[in-house]
Coordinates of C-alpha atoms in Angstrom, one line a residue:
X29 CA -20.0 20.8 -69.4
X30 CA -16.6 19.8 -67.8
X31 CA -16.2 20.4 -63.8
X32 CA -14.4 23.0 -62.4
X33 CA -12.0 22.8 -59.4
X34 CA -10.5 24.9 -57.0
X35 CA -7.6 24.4 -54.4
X36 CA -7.2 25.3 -50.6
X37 CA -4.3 25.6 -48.7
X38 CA -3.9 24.7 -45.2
X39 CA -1.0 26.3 -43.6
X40 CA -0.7 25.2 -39.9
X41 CA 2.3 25.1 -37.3
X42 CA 4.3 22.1 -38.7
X43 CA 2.9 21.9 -42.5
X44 CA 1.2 23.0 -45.0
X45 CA -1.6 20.8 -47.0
X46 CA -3.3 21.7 -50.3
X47 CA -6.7 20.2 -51.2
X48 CA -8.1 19.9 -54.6
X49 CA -11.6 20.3 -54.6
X50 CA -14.6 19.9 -57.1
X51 CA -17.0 22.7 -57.2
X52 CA -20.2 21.0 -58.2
X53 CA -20.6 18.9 -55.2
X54 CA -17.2 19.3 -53.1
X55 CA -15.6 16.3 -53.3
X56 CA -11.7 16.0 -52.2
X57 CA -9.9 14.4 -55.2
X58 CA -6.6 15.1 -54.0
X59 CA -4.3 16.5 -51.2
X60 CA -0.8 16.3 -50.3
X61 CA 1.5 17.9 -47.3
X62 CA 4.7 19.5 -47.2
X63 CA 6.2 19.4 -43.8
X64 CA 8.2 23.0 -43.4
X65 CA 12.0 22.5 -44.3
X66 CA 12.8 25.2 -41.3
X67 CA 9.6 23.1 -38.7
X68 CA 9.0 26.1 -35.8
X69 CA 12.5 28.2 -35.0
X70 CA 12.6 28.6 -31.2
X71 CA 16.1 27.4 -30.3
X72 CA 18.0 29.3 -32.3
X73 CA 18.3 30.9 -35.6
X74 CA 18.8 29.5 -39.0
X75 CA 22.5 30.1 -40.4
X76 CA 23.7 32.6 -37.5
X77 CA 22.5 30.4 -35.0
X78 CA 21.5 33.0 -32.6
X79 CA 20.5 31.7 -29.4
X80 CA 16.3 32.5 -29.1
X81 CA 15.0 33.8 -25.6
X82 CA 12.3 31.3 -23.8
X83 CA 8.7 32.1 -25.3
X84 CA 10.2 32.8 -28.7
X85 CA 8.3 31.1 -31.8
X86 CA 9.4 31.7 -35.2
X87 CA 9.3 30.9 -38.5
X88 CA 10.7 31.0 -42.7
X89 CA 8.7 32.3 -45.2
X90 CA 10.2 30.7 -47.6
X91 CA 8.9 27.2 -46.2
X92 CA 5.4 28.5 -47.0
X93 CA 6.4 29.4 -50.7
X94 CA 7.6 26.0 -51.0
X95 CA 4.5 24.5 -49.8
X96 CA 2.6 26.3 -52.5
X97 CA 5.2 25.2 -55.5
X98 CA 5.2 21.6 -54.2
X99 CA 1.8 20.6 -52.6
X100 CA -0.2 22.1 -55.8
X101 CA 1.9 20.4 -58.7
X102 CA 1.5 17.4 -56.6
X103 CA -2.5 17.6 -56.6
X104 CA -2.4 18.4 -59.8
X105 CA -0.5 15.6 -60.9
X106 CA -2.0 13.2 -58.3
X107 CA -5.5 14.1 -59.8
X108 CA -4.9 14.7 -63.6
X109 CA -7.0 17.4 -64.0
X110 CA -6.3 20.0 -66.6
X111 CA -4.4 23.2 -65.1
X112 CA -7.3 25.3 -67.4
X113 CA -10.3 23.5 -65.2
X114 CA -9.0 24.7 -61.6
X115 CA -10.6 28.3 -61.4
X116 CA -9.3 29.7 -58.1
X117 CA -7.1 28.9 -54.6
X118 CA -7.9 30.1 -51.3
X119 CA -5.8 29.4 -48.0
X120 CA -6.2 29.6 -44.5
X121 CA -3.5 30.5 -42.0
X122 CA -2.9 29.8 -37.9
X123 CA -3.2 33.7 -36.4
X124 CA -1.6 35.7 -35.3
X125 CA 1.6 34.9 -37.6
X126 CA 2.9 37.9 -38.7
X127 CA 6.3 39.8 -40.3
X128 CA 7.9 42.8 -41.2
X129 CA 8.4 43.3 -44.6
X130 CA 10.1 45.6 -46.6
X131 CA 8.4 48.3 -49.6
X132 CA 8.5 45.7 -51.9
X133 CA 6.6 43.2 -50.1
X134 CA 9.6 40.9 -48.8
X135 CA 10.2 39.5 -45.3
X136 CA 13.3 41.7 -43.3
X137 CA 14.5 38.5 -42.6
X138 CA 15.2 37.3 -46.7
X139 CA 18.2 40.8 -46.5
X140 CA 21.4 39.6 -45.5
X141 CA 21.7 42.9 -43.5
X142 CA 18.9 41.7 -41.0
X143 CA 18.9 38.1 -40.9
X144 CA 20.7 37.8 -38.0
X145 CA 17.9 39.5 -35.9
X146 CA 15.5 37.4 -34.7
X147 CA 13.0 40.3 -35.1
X148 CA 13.6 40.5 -38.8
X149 CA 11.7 36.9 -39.0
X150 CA 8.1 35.7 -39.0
X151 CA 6.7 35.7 -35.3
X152 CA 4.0 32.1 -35.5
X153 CA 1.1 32.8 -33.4
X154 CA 2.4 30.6 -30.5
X155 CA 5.3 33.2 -30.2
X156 CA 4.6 34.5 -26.2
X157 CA 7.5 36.5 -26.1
X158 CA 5.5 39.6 -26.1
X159 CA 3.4 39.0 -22.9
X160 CA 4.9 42.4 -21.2
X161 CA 3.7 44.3 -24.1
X162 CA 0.2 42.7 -23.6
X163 CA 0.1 43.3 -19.5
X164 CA 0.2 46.8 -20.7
X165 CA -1.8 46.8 -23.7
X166 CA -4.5 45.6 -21.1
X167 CA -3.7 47.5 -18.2
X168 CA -4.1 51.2 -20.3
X169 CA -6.8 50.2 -22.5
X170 CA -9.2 48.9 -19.4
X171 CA -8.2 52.5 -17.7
X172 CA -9.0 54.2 -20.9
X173 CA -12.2 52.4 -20.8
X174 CA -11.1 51.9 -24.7
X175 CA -14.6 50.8 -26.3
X176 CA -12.6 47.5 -28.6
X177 CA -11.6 45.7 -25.5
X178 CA -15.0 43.7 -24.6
X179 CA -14.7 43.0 -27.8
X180 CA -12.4 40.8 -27.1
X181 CA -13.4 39.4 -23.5
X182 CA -11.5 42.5 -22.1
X183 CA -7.9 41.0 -22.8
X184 CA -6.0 41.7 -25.7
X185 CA -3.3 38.5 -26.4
X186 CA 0.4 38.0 -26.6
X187 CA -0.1 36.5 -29.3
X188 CA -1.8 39.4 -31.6
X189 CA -0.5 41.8 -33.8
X190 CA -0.1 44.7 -31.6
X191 CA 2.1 43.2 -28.9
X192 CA 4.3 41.3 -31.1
X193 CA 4.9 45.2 -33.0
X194 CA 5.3 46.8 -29.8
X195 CA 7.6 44.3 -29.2
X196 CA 9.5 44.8 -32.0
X197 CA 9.9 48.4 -31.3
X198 CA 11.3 47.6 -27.6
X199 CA 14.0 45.4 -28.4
X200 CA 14.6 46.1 -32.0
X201 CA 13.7 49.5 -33.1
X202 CA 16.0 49.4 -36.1
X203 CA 13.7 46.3 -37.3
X204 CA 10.6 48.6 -36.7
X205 CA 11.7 51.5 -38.8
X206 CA 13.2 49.0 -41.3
X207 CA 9.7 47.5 -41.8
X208 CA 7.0 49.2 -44.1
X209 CA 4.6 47.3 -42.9
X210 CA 3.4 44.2 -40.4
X211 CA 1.4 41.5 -42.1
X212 CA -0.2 38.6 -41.5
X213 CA 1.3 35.6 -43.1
X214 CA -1.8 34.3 -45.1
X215 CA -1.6 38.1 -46.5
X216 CA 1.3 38.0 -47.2
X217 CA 1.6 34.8 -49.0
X218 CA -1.8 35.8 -51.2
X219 CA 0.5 38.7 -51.7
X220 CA 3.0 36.7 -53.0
X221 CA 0.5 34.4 -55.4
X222 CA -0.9 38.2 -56.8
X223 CA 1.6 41.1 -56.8
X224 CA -0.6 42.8 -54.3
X225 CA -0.5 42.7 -50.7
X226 CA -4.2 43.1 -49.4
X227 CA -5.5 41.9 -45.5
X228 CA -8.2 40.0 -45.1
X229 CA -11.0 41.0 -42.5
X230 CA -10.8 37.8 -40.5
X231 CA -7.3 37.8 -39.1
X232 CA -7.5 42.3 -38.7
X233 CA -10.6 41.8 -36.6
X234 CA -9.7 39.0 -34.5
X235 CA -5.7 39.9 -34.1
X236 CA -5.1 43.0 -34.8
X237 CA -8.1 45.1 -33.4
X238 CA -10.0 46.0 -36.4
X239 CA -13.5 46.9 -36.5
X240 CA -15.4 46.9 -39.9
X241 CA -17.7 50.1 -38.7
X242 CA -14.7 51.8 -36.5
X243 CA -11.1 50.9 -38.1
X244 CA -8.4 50.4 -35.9
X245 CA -8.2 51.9 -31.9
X246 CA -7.0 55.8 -32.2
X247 CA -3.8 57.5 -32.5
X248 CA -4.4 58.8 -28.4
X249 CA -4.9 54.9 -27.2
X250 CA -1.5 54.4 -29.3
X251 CA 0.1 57.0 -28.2
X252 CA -0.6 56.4 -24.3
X253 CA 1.2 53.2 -24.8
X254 CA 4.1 54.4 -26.3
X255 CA 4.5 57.7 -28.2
X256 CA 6.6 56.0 -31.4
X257 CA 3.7 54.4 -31.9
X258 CA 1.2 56.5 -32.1
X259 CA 0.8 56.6 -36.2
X260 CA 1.1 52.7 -35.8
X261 CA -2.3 52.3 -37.7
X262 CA -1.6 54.5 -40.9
X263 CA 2.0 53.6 -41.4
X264 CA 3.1 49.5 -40.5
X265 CA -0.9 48.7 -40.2
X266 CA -1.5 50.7 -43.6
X267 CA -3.8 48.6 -46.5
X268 CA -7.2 48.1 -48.0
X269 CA -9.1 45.1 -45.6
X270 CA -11.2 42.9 -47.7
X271 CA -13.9 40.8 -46.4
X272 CA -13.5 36.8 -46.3
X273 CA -14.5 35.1 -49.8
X274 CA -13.8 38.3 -52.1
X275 CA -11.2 38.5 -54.7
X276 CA -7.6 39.1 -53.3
X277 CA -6.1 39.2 -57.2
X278 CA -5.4 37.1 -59.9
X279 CA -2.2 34.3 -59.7
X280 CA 0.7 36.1 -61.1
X281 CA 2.3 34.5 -64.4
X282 CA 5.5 33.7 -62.2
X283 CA 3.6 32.2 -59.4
X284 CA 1.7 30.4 -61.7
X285 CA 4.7 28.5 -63.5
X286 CA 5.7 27.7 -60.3
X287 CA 2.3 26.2 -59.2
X288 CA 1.4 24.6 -62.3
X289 CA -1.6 26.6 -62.7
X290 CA -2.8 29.1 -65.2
X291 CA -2.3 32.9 -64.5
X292 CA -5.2 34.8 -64.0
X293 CA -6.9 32.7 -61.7

């Protein structure tokens, strides 16, 4: 019987790295990095060349696309292995990277009517520009005595979901109501590989306060931080959450061209 193989994808703050694997005793056969065209935006933006603020951290989603149709042909072809004999591809993701996208599942930042605003664009986890959002995430939920926060060691980051949305809807409200939803970059790249935009349990329990037993915090703790925000969890945090190592979907026939893979995976 011939081996079977599957590919993970490594998406960190500079790169991204695919790994070929084989199943039967997990051996690396091959792996090869792409180093982001765009690297980390926090100077100024790409094409309008926008001044950023200090603490910003952003990013192009398109970089991690590229990763995905350069990194896996070049595994594939470093390693010779038959497209047919790699069964599946997982990735991981640094946390909280997130981005407003649009109903059909694409980044604000790809419409030529929102580029220009830096809060159109991915915000990388190291993105600390929210920290004012955070004091106050903090400061209501302890006085709430809200039951998530020890939880988390009783702070809630700058770097998590929540503030960078909040802070979205502070200094870009048109960017808020533009969005359909905020999602998590490795969603929203296994989004891109399926057709299906789906978040996974690992980065909605760590980053963006979700419980498996409880769901999000309610629409009162949203609402005493800010009113406009108080349907936060069934509107831009809308979406099934599936646990870590269950199937997200099947690689698109477009996506799998691209990859030099067979659909269906």
């Amino acid at each position: 019987m011939s081996s079977k193989y599957a590919i993970g994808v490594d998406y960190g703050t500079e790169s991204g790295r695919a790994v070929l694997v084989r199943l039967s005793d997990g051996a690396e056969i091959a792996e090869h990095v792409t180093p982001y065209r765009h690297n980390v935006i926090d100077e100024k933006l790409p094409e309008s060349g926008l001044k950023l603020e200090h603490d910003w951290a952003l990013q192009h989603p398109a970089d991690y696309i590229e990763v995905l149709t350069t990194s896996v042909p070049a595994v594939m072809k470093e390693s010779g292995i038959a497209a047919s004999e790699v069964i599946g591809l997982g990735i991981d993701f640094t946390a909280c990277t997130m981005l407003p996208i649009d109903g059909a599942g694409q980044p604000l930042c790809f419409n030529e009517a929102y580029k220009a605003n830096p809060h159109s664009w991915v915000k990388l986890w190291k993105h600390h520009a929210a920290q004012d959002e955070a004091n106050l995430i903090n400061e209501i939920a302890a006085s709430r005595g809200e039951s998530f926060l020890p939880r988390y060691g009783g702070k809630i980051s700058s770097e998590w979901m929540l503030a960078k949305s909040w802070q979205i809807l502070n200094e870009a409200p048109e960017m808020y109501e533009a969005a359909d939803k905020f999602v998590e970059a490795t969603d929203w790249v296994v989004g891109q590989m399926t057709g299906n935009i789906v978040r996974n349990s690992c980065t909605a329990g760590y980053k963006s306060i979700w419980h498996k037993r409880d769901g999000y915090p309610s629409s009162e703790f949203y609402k005493a931080l800010d009113p406009r925000l108080e349907n936060l969890a069934d509107t831009k945090l809308r979406g099934d959450v599936l646990p870590l190592g269950s199937k997200a979907g099947e690689l698109t026939a477009d996506m799998a061209a691209r990859m030099g893979l067979t659909a269906g995976i």
